[in-house]
PDB file of C-alpha atoms in Angstrom:
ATOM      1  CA  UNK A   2      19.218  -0.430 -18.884  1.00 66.00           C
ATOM      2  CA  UNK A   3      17.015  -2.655 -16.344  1.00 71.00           C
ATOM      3  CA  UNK A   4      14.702  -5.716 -16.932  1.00 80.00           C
ATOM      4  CA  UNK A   5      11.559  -3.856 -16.034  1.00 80.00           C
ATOM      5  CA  UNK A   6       9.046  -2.609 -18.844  1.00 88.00           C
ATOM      6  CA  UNK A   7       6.417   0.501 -18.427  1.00 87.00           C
ATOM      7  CA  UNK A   8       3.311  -0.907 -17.904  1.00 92.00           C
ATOM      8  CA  UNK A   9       0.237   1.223 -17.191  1.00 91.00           C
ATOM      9  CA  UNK A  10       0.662   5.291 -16.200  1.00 89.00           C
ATOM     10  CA  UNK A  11      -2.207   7.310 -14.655  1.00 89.00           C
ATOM     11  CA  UNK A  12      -0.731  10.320 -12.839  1.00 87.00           C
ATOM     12  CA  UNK A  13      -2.674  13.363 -13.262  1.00 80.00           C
ATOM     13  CA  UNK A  14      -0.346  15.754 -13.767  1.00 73.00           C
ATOM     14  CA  UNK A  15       2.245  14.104 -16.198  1.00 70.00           C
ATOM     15  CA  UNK A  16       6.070  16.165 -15.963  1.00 69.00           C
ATOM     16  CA  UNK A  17       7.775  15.232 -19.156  1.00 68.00           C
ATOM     17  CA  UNK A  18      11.656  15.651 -18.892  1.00 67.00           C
ATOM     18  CA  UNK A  19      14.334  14.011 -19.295  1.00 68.00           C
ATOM     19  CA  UNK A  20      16.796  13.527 -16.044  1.00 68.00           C
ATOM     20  CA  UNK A  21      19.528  11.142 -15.535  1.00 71.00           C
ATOM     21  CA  UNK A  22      20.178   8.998 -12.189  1.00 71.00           C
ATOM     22  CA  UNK A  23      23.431   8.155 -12.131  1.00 74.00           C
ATOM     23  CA  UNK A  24      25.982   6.047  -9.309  1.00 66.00           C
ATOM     24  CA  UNK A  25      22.716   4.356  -7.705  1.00 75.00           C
ATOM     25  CA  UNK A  26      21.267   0.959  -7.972  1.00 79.00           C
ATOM     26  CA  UNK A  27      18.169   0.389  -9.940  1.00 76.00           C
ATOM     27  CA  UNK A  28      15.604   0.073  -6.838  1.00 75.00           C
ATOM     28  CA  UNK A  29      17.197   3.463  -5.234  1.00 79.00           C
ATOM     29  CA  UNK A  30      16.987   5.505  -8.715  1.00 80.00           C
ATOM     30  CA  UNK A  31      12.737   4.038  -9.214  1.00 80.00           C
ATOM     31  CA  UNK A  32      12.759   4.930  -5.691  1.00 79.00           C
ATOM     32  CA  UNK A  33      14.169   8.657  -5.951  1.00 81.00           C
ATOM     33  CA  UNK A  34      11.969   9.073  -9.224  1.00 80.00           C
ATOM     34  CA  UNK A  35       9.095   8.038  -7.477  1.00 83.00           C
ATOM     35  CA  UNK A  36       9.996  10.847  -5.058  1.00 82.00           C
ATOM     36  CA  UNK A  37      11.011  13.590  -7.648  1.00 82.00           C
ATOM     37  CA  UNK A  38       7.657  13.319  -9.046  1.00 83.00           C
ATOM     38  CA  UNK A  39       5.334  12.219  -6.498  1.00 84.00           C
ATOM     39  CA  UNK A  40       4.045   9.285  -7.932  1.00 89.00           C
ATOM     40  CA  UNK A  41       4.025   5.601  -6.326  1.00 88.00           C
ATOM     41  CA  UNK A  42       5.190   2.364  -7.998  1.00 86.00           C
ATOM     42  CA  UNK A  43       3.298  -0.646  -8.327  1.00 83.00           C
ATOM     43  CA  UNK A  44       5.488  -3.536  -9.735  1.00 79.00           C
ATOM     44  CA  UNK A  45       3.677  -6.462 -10.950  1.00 78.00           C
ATOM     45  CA  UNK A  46       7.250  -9.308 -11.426  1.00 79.00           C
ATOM     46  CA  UNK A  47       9.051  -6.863 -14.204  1.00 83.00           C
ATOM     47  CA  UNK A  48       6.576  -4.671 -15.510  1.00 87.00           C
ATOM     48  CA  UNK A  49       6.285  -1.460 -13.964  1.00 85.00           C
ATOM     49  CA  UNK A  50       3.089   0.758 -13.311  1.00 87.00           C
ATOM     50  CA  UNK A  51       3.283   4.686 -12.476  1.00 89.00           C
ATOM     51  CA  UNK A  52      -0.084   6.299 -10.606  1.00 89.00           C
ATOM     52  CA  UNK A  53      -0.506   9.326  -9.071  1.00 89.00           C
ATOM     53  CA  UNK A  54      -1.817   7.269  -5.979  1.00 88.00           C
ATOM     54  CA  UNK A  55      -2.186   3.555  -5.431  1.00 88.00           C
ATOM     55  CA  UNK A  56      -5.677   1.959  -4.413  1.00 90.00           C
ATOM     56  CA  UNK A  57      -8.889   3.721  -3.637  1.00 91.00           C
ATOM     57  CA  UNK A  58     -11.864   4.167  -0.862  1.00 93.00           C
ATOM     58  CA  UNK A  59     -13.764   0.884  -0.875  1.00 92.00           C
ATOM     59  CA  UNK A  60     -15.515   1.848   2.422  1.00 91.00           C
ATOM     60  CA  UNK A  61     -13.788  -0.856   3.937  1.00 92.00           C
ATOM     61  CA  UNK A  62     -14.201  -0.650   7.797  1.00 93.00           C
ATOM     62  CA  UNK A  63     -12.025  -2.761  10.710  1.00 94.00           C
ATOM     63  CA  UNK A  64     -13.758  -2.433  13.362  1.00 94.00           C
ATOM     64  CA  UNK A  65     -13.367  -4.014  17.193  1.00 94.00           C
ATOM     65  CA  UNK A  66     -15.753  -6.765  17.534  1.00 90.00           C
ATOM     66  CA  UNK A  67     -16.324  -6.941  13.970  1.00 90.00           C
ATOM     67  CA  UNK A  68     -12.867  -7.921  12.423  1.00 92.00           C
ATOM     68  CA  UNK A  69     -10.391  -6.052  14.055  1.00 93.00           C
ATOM     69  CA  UNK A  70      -8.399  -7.986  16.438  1.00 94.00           C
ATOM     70  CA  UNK A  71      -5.259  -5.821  17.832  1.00 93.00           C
ATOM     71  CA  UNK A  72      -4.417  -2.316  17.025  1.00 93.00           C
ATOM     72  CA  UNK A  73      -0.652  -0.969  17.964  1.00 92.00           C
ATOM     73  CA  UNK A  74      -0.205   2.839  17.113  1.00 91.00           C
ATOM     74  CA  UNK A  75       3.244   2.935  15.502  1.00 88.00           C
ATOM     75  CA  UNK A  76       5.516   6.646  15.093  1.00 82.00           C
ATOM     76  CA  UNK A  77       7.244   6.963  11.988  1.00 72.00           C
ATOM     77  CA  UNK A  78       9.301   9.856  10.494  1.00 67.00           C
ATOM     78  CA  UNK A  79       6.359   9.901   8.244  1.00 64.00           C
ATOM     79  CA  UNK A  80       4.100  10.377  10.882  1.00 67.00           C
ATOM     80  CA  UNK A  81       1.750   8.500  13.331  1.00 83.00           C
ATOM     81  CA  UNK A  82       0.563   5.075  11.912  1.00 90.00           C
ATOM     82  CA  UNK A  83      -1.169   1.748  13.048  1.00 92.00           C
ATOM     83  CA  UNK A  84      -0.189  -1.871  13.019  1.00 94.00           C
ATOM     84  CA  UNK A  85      -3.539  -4.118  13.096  1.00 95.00           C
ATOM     85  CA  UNK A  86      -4.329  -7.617  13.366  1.00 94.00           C
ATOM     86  CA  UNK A  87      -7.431  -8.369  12.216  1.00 93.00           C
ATOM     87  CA  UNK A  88      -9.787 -11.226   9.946  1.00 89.00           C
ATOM     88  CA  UNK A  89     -10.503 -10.982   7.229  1.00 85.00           C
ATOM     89  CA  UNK A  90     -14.239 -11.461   6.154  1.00 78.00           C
ATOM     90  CA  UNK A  91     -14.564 -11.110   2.209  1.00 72.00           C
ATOM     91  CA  UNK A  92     -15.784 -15.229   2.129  1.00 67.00           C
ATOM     92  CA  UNK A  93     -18.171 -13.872   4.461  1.00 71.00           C
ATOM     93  CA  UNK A  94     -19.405 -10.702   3.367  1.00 68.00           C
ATOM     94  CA  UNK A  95     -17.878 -10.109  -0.446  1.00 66.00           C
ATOM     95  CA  UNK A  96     -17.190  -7.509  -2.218  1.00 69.00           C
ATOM     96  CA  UNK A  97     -17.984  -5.466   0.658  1.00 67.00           C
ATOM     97  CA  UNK A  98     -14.714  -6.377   2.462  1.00 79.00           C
ATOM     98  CA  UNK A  99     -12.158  -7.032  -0.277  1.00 87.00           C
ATOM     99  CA  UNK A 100      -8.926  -4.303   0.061  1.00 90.00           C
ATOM    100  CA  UNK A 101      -5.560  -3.987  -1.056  1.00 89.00           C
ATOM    101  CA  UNK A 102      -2.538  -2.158  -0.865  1.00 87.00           C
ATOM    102  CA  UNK A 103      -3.165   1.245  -1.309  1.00 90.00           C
ATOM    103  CA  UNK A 104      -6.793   1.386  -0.205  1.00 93.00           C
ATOM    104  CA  UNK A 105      -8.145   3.786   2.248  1.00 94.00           C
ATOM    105  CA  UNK A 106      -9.889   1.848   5.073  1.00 95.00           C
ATOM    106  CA  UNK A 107     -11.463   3.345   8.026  1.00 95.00           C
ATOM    107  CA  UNK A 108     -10.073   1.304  11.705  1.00 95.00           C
ATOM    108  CA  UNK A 109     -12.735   1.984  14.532  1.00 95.00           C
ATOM    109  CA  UNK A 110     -11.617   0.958  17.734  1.00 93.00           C
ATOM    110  CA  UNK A 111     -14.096   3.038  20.609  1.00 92.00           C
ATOM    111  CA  UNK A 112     -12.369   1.425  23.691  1.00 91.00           C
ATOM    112  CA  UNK A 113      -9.381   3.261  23.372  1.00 91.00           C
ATOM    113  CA  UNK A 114     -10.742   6.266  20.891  1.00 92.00           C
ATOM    114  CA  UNK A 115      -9.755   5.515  17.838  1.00 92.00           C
ATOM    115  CA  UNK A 116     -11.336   6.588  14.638  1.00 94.00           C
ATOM    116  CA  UNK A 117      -9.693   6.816  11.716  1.00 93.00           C
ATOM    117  CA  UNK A 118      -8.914   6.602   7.915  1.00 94.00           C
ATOM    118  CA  UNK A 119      -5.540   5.654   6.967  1.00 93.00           C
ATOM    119  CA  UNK A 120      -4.382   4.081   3.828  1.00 93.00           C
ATOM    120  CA  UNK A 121      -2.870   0.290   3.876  1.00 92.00           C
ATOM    121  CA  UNK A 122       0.781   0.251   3.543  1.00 88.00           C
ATOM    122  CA  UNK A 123       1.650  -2.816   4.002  1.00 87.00           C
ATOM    123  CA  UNK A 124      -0.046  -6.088   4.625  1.00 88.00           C
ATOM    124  CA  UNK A 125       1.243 -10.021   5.618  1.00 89.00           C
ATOM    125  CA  UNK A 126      -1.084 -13.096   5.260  1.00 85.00           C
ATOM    126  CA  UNK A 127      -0.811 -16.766   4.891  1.00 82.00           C
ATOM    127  CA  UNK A 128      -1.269 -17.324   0.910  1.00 80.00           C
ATOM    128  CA  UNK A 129      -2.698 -21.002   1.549  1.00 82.00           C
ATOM    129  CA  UNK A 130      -5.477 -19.039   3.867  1.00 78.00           C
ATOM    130  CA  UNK A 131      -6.447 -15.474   3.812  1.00 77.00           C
ATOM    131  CA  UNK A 132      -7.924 -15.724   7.579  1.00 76.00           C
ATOM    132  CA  UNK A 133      -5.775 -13.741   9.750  1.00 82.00           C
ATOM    133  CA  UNK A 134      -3.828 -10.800   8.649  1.00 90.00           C
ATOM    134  CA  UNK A 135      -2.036  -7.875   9.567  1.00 93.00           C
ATOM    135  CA  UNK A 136      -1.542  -4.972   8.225  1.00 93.00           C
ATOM    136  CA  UNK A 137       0.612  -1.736   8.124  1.00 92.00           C
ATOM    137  CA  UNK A 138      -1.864   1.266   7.827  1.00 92.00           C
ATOM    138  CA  UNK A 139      -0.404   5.631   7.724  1.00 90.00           C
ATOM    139  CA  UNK A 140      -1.174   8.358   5.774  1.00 84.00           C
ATOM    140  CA  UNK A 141       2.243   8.307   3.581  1.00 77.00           C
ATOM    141  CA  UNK A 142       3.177   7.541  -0.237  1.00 73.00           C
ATOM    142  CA  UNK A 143       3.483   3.837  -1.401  1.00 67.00           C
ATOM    143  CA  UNK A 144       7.169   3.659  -3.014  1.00 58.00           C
ATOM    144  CA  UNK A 145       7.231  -0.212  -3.513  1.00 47.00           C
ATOM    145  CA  UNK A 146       4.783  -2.501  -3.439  1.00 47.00           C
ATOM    146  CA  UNK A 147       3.749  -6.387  -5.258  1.00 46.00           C
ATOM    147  CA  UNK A 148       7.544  -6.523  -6.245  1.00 38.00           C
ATOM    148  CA  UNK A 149       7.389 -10.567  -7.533  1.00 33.00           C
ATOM    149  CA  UNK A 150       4.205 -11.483  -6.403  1.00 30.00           C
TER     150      UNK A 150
END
């Protein structure tokens, strides 16, 4: 009983059961399903999408000097993360530097050592101009993400 419809589902290896969430809000039962069976949400307004993982390996690279402007290491209960500034070049360069939430990106940063692939968990930008950005980036499961957009 919720206004969101089942859009598109690509796990690859479906469960089929039925279970029964009761006593929580809507977001915290998608949220605790999402969990349960290791899958990550992608809403798009109402309609709801199931994958096994969200976004892919573009070969996207941030790089110091390139695009990458700051880098912050953040420590989660998740693990060890990053919190980058950096801008964005796809008018630039293409296809060759379009991401999205999800994606696996590699952040190079050899001043202070850093070399790494992390996915993109998160990511703020000015919708009138996609110039400067930042962007969440750590290695754990998407529950939520493009809720209204």
């Amino acid at each position: 009983n919720s206004p969101f419809t089942l859009g598109k589902i690509n796990v690859s290896n479906p469960i089929v059961r039925y279970v029964s969430y009761k006593e929580q809000s809507k977001r915290e039962t998608l949220l605790k399903i999402a969990n349960d069976y290791e899958v990550e949400l992608d809403f798009d307004n109402y309609t709801l999408n199931i994958f096994s993982q969200i976004g892919t390996d573009k070969g996207v690279t941030f790089k110091y000097a390139k695009n990458l402007k700051s880098i912050t290491k953040t420590v989660s209960s998740d693990g060890v993360g990053y919190k980058i500034s950096i801008v964005e070049l796809k008018d630039i360069l293409g296809d060759a530097e379009v991401f999205d939430l999800g994606d696996t990106v590699e952040i190079i940063d050899e001043s202070i050592g850093v070399k790494t692939k992390q996915r993109i968990l998160k990511i703020e930008y000015n919708p009138f101009r996609r110039i400067n950005t930042n962007i969440e980036v750590g290695q754990s499961k998407l529950s939520v993400c493009r809720l209204l957009h």
